[in-house]
PDB file of C-alpha atoms in Angstrom:
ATOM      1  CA  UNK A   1     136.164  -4.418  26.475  1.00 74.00           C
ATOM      2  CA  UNK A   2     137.062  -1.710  24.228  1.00 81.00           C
ATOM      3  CA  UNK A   3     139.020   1.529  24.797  1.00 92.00           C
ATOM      4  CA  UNK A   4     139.338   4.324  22.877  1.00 96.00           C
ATOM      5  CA  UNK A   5     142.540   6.592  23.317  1.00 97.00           C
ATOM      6  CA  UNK A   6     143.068  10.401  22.637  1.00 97.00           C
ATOM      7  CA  UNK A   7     146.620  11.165  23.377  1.00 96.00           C
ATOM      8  CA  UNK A   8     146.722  14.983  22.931  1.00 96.00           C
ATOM      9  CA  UNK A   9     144.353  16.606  25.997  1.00 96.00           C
ATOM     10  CA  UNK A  10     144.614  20.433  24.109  1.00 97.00           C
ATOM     11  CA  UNK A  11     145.834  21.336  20.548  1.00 97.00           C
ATOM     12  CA  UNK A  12     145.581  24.768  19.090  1.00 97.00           C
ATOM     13  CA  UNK A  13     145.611  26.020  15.412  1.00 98.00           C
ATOM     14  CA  UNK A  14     145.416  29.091  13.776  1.00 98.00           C
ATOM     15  CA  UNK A  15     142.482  30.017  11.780  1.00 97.00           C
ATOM     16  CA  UNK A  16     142.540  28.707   8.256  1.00 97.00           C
ATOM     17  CA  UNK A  17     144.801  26.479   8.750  1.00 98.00           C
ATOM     18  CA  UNK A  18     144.309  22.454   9.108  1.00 98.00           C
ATOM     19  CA  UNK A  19     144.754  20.274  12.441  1.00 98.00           C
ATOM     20  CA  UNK A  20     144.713  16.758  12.934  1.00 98.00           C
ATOM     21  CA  UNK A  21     143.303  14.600  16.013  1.00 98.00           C
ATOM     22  CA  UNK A  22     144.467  11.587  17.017  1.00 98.00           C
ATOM     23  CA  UNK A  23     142.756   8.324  18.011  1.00 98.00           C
ATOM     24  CA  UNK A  24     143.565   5.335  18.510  1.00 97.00           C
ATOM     25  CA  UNK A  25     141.221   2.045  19.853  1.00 97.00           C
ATOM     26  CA  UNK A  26     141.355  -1.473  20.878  1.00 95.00           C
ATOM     27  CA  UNK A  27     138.740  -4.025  20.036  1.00 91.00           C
ATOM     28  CA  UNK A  28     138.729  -7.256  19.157  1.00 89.00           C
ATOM     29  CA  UNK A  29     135.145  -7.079  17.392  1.00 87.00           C
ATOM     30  CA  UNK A  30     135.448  -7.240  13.351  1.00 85.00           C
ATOM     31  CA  UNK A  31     131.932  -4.744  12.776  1.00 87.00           C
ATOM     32  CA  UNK A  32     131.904  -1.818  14.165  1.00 92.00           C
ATOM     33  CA  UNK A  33     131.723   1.858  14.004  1.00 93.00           C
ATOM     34  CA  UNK A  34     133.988   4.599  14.299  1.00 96.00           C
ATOM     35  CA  UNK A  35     132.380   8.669  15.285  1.00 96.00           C
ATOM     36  CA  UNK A  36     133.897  12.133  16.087  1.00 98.00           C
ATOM     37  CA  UNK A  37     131.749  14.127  18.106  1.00 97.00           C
ATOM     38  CA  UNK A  38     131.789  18.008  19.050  1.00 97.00           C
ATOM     39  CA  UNK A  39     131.012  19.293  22.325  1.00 97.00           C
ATOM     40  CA  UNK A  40     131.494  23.317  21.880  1.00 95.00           C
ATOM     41  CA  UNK A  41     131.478  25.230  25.374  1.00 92.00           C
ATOM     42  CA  UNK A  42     127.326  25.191  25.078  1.00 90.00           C
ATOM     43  CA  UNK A  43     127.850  21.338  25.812  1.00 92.00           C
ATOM     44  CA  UNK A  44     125.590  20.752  22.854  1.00 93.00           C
ATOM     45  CA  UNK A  45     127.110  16.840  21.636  1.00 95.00           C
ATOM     46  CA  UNK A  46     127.563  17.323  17.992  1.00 95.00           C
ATOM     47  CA  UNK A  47     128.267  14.614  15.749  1.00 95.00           C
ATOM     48  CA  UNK A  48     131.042  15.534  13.439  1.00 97.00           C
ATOM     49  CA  UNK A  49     131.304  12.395  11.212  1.00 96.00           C
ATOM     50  CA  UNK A  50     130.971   8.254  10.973  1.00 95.00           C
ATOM     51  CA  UNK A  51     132.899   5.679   9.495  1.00 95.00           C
ATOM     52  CA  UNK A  52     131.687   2.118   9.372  1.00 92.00           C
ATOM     53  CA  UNK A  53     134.601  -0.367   9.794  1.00 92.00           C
ATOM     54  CA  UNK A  54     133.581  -2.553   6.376  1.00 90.00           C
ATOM     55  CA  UNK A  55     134.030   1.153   4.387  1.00 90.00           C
ATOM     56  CA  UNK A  56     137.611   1.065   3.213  1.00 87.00           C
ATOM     57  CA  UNK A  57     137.043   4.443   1.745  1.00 93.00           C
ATOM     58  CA  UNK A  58     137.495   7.414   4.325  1.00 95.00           C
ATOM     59  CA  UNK A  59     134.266   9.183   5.188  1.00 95.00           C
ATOM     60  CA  UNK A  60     134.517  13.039   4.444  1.00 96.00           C
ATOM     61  CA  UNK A  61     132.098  15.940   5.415  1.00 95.00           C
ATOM     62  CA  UNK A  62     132.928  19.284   3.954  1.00 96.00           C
ATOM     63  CA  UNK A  63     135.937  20.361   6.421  1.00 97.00           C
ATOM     64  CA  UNK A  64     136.338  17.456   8.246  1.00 98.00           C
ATOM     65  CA  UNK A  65     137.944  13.977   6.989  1.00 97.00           C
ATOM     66  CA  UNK A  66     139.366  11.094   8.753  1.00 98.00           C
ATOM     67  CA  UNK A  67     142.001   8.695   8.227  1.00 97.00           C
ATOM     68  CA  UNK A  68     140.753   5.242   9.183  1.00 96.00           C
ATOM     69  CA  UNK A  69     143.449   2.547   9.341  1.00 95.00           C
ATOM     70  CA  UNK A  70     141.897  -0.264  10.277  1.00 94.00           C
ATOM     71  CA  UNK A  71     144.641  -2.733  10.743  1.00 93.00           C
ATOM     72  CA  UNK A  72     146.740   0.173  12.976  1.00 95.00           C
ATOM     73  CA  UNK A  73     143.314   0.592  14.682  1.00 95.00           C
ATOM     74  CA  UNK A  74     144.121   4.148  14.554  1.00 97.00           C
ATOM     75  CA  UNK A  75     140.821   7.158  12.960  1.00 97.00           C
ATOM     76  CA  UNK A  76     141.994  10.491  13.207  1.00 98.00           C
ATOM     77  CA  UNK A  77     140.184  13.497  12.245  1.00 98.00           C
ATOM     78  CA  UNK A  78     141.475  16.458  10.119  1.00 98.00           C
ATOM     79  CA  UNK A  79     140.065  19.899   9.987  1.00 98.00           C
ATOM     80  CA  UNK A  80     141.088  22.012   7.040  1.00 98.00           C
ATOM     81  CA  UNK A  81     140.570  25.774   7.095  1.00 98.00           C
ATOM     82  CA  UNK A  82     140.084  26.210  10.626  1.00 98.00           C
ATOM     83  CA  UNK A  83     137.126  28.609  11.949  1.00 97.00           C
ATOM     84  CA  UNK A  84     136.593  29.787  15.336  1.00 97.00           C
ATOM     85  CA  UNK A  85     133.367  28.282  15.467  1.00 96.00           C
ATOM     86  CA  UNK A  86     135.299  25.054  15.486  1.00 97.00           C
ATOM     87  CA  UNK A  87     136.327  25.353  18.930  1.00 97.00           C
ATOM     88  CA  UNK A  88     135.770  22.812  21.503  1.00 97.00           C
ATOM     89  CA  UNK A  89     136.120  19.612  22.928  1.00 97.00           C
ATOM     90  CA  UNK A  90     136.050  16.550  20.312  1.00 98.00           C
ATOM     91  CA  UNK A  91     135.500  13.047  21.254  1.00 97.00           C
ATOM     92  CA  UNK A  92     136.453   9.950  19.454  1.00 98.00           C
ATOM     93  CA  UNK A  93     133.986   7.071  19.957  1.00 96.00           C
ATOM     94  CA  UNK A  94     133.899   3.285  19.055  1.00 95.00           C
ATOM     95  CA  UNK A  95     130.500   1.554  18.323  1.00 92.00           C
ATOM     96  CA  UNK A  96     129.331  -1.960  18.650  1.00 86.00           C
ATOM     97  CA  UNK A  97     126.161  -3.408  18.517  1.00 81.00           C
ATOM     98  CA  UNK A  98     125.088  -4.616  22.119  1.00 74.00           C
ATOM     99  CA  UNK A  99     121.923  -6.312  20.848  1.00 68.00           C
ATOM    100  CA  UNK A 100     117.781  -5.898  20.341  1.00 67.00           C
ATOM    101  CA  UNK A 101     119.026  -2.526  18.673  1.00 69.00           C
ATOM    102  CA  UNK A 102     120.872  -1.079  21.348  1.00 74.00           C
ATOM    103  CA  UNK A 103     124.436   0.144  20.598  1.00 80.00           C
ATOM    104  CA  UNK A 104     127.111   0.805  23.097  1.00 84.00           C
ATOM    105  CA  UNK A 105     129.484   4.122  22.700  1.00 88.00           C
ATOM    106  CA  UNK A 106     132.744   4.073  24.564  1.00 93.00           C
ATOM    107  CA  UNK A 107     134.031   7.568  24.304  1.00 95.00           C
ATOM    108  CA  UNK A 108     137.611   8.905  24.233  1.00 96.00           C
ATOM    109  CA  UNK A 109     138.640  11.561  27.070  1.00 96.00           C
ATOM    110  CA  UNK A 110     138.547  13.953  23.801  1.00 97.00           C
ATOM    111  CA  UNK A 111     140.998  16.613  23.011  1.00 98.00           C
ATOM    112  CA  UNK A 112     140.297  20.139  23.605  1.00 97.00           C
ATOM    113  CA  UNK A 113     140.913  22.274  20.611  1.00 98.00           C
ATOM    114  CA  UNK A 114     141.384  25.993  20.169  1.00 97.00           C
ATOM    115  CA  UNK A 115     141.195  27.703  16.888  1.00 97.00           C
ATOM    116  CA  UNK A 116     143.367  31.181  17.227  1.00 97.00           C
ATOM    117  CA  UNK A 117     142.115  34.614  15.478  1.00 95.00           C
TER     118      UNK A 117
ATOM    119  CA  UNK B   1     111.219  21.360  16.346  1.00 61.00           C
ATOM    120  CA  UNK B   2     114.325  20.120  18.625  1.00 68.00           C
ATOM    121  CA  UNK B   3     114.905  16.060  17.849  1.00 91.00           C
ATOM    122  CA  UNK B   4     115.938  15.554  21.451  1.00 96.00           C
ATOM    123  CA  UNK B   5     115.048  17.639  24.853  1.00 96.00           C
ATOM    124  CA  UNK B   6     115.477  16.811  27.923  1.00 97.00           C
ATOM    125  CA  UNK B   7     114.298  18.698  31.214  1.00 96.00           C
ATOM    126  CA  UNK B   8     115.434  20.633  32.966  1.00 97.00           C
ATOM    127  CA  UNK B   9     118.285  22.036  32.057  1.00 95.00           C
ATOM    128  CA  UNK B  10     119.865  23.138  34.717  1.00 97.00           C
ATOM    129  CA  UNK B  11     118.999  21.083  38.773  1.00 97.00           C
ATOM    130  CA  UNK B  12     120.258  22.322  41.843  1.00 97.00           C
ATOM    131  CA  UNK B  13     119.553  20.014  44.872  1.00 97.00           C
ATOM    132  CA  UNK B  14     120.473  18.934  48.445  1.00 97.00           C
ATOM    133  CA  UNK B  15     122.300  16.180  49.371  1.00 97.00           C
ATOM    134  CA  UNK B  16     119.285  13.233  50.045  1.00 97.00           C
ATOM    135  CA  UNK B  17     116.981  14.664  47.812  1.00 97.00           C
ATOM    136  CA  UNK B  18     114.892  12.155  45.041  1.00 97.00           C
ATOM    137  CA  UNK B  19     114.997  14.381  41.418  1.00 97.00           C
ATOM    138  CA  UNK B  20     114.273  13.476  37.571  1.00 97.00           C
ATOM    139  CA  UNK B  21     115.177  14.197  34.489  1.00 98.00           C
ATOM    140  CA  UNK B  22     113.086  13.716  31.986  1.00 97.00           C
ATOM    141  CA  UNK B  23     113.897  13.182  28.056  1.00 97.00           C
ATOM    142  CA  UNK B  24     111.815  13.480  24.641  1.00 97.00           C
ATOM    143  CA  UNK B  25     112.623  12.212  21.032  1.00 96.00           C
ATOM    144  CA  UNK B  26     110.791  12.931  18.144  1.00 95.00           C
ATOM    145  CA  UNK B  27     112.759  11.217  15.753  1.00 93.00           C
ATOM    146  CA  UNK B  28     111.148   7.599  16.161  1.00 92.00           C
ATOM    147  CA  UNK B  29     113.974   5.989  16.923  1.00 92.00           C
ATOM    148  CA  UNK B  30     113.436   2.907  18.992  1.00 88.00           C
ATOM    149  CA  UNK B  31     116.441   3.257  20.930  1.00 90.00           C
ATOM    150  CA  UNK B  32     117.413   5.773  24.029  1.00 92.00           C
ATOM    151  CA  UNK B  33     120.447   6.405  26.117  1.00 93.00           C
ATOM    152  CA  UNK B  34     121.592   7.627  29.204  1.00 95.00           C
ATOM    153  CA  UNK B  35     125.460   8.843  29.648  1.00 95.00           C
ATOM    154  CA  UNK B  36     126.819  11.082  32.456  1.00 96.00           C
ATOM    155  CA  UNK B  37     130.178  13.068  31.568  1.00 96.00           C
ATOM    156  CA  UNK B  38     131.949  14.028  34.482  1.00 94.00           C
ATOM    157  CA  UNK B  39     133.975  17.033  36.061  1.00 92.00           C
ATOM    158  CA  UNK B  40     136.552  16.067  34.067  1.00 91.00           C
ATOM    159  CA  UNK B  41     134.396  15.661  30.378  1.00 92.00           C
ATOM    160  CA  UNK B  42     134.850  11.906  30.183  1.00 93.00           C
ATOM    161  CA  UNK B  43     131.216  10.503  28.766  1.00 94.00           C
ATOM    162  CA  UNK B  44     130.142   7.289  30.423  1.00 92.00           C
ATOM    163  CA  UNK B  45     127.071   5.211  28.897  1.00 91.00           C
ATOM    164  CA  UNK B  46     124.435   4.357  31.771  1.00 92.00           C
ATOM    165  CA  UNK B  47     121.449   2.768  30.480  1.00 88.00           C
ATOM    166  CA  UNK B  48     120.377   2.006  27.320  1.00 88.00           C
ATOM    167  CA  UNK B  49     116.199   0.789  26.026  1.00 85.00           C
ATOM    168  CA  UNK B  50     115.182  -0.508  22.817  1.00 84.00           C
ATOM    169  CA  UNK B  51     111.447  -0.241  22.915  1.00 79.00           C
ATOM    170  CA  UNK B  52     111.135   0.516  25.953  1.00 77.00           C
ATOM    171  CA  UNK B  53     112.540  -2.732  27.245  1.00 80.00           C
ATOM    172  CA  UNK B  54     115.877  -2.710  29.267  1.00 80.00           C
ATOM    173  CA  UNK B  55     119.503  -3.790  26.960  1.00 77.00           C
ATOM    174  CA  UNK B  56     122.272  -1.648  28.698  1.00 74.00           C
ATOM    175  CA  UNK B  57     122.983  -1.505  32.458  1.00 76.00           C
ATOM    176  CA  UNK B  58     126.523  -0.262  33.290  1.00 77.00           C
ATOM    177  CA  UNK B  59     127.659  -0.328  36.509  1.00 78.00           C
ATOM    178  CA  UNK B  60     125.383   2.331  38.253  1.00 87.00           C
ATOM    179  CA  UNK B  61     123.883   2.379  41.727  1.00 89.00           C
ATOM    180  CA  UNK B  62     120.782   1.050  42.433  1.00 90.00           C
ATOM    181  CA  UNK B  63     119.280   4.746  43.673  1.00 94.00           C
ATOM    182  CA  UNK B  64     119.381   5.125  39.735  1.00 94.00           C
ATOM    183  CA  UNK B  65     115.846   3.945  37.621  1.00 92.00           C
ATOM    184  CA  UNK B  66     115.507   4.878  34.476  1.00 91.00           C
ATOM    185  CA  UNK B  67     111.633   4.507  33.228  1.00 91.00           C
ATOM    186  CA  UNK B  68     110.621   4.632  29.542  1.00 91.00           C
ATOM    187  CA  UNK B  69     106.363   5.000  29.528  1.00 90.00           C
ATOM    188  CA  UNK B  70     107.054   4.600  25.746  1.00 90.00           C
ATOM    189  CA  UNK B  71     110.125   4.425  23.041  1.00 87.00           C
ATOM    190  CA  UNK B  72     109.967   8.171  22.589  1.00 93.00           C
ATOM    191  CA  UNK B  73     110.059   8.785  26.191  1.00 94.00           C
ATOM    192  CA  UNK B  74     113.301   7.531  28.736  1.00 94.00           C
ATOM    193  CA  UNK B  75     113.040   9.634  31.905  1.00 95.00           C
ATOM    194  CA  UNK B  76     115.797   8.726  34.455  1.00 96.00           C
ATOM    195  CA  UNK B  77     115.156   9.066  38.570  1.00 96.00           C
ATOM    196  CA  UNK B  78     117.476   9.583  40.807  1.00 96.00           C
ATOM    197  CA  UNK B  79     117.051   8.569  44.496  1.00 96.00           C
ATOM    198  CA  UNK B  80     119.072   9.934  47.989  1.00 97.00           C
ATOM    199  CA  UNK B  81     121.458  12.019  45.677  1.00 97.00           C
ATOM    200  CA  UNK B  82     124.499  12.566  46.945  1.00 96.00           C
ATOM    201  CA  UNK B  83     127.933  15.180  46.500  1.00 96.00           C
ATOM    202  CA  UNK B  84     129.149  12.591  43.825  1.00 94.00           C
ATOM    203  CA  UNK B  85     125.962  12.434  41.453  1.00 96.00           C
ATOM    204  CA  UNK B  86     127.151  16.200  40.692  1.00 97.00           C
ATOM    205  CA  UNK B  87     127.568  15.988  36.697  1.00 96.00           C
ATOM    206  CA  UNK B  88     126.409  16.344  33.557  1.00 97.00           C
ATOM    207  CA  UNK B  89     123.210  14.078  31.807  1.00 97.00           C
ATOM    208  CA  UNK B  90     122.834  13.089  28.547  1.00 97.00           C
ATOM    209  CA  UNK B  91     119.995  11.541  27.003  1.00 97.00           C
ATOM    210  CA  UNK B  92     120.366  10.249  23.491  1.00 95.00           C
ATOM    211  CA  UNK B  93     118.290   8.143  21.070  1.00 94.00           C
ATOM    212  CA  UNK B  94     119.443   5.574  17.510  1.00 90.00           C
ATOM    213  CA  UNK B  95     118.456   4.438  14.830  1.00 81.00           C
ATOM    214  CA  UNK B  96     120.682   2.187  12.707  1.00 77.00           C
ATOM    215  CA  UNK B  97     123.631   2.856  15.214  1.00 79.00           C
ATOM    216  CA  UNK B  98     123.852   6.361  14.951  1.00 88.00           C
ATOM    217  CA  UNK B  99     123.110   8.185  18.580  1.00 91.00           C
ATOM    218  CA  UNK B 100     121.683  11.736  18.647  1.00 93.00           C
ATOM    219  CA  UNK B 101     122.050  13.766  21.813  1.00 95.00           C
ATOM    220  CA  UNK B 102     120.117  15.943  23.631  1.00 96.00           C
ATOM    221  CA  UNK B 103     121.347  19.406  25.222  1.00 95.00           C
ATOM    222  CA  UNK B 104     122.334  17.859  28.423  1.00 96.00           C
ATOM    223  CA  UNK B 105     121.254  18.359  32.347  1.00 97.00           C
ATOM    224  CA  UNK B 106     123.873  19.755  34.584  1.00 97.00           C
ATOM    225  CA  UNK B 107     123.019  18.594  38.078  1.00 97.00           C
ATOM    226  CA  UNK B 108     124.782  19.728  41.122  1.00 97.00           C
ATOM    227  CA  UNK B 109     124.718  18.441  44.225  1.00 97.00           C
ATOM    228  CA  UNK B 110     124.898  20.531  47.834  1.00 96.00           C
TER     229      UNK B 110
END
């Protein structure tokens, strides 16, 4: 079975600047995939960004980046120039295929951050 | 325009009751979810179809049946709810891995 481990519950940054998330997983499966999701205080699920476990190159949208180390089995997420709108609870997934199509998420506790005026 | 709905929003029940929850994609994706996230935020996969058959069945009581009519459709029944049922729904749908979610149901339990 795999777990996925968040290790700080709350974080806070001040706007503009840049925070990183950790994660950490354990799996024993070679293909997978890797997600950060968003979940502001509407409870909306928002996917942040996806990194397949084949890419060696680190996935990057605007702001947000990750560090995938695949051997350390560690993907942590890094938010440059902070905005308030960034607040909220992020989630660190791991994805394997569980067959006819189907894929299973295991999800993180997440990490609750708050960006600071 | 929304790529995943699910109603209602917002269910307030007795203890013993039989409720739904009904979810929508329009993104023809042949694959739909169900997760519940707890009081404390921790998501938990339930069920999972692929064309409307069946692949995912965690560990959930029998008094919950999902039904999917067809793959854009997965509507999820819950039977003789009780105090601990109390959380929050998601319904989400793939393609290609990827899972989009809808807003959520919060359902609370009396």
């Amino acid at each position: 079975a795999q777990t996925v481990t968040q290790s700080q519950p709350e974080m806070s940054v001040q706007e503009a600047e840049t925070v990183t998330l950790s994660c950490t997983y354990d799996t024993s499966e070679n293909n997978y995939y890797l997600f950060w999701y968003k979940q502001p205080p509407s409870r909306q699920m928002i996917l942040v960004i996806r990194q397949e476990a084949y890419k060696q190159q680190n996935a990057t949208e605007n702001r947000f980046s990750v560090n995938f180390q695949k051997a350390a089995k560690s993907f942590s997420l890094k938010i440059s120039d902070s905005q308030l709108g960034d607040t909220a609870m992020y989630f660190c997934a791991f994805m394997k295929r569980s067959g006819a199509g189907s894929y299973q998420l295991t999800f993180g506790k997440g990490t609750k951050l708050s960006v600071i005026p | 325009d929304t790529a995943v709905s699910q109603t209602p929003k917002y269910l307030v029940t007795q203890m013993g009751n039989d409720k739904s929850i009904k979810c929508e994609q329009n993104l023809g994706h042949d694959t739909m979810y169900w997760y519940k996230q707890d009081s404390k935020k921790f998501l938990k996969i339930m069920f999972s179809y692929n064309n409307k058959e069946l692949i995912i069945n965690e560990t959930v009581p029998n008094r919950f049946s999902p039904k999917s009519p067809d793959k854009a459709h997965l509507n999820l029944h819950i039977n003789s709810l009780e105090l601990g049922d109390s959380a929050v729904y998601f319904c989400a749908s793939s393609q290609a891995g990827t899972q989009y979610f809808g807003p959520g149901t919060r359902l609370l339990v009396l």
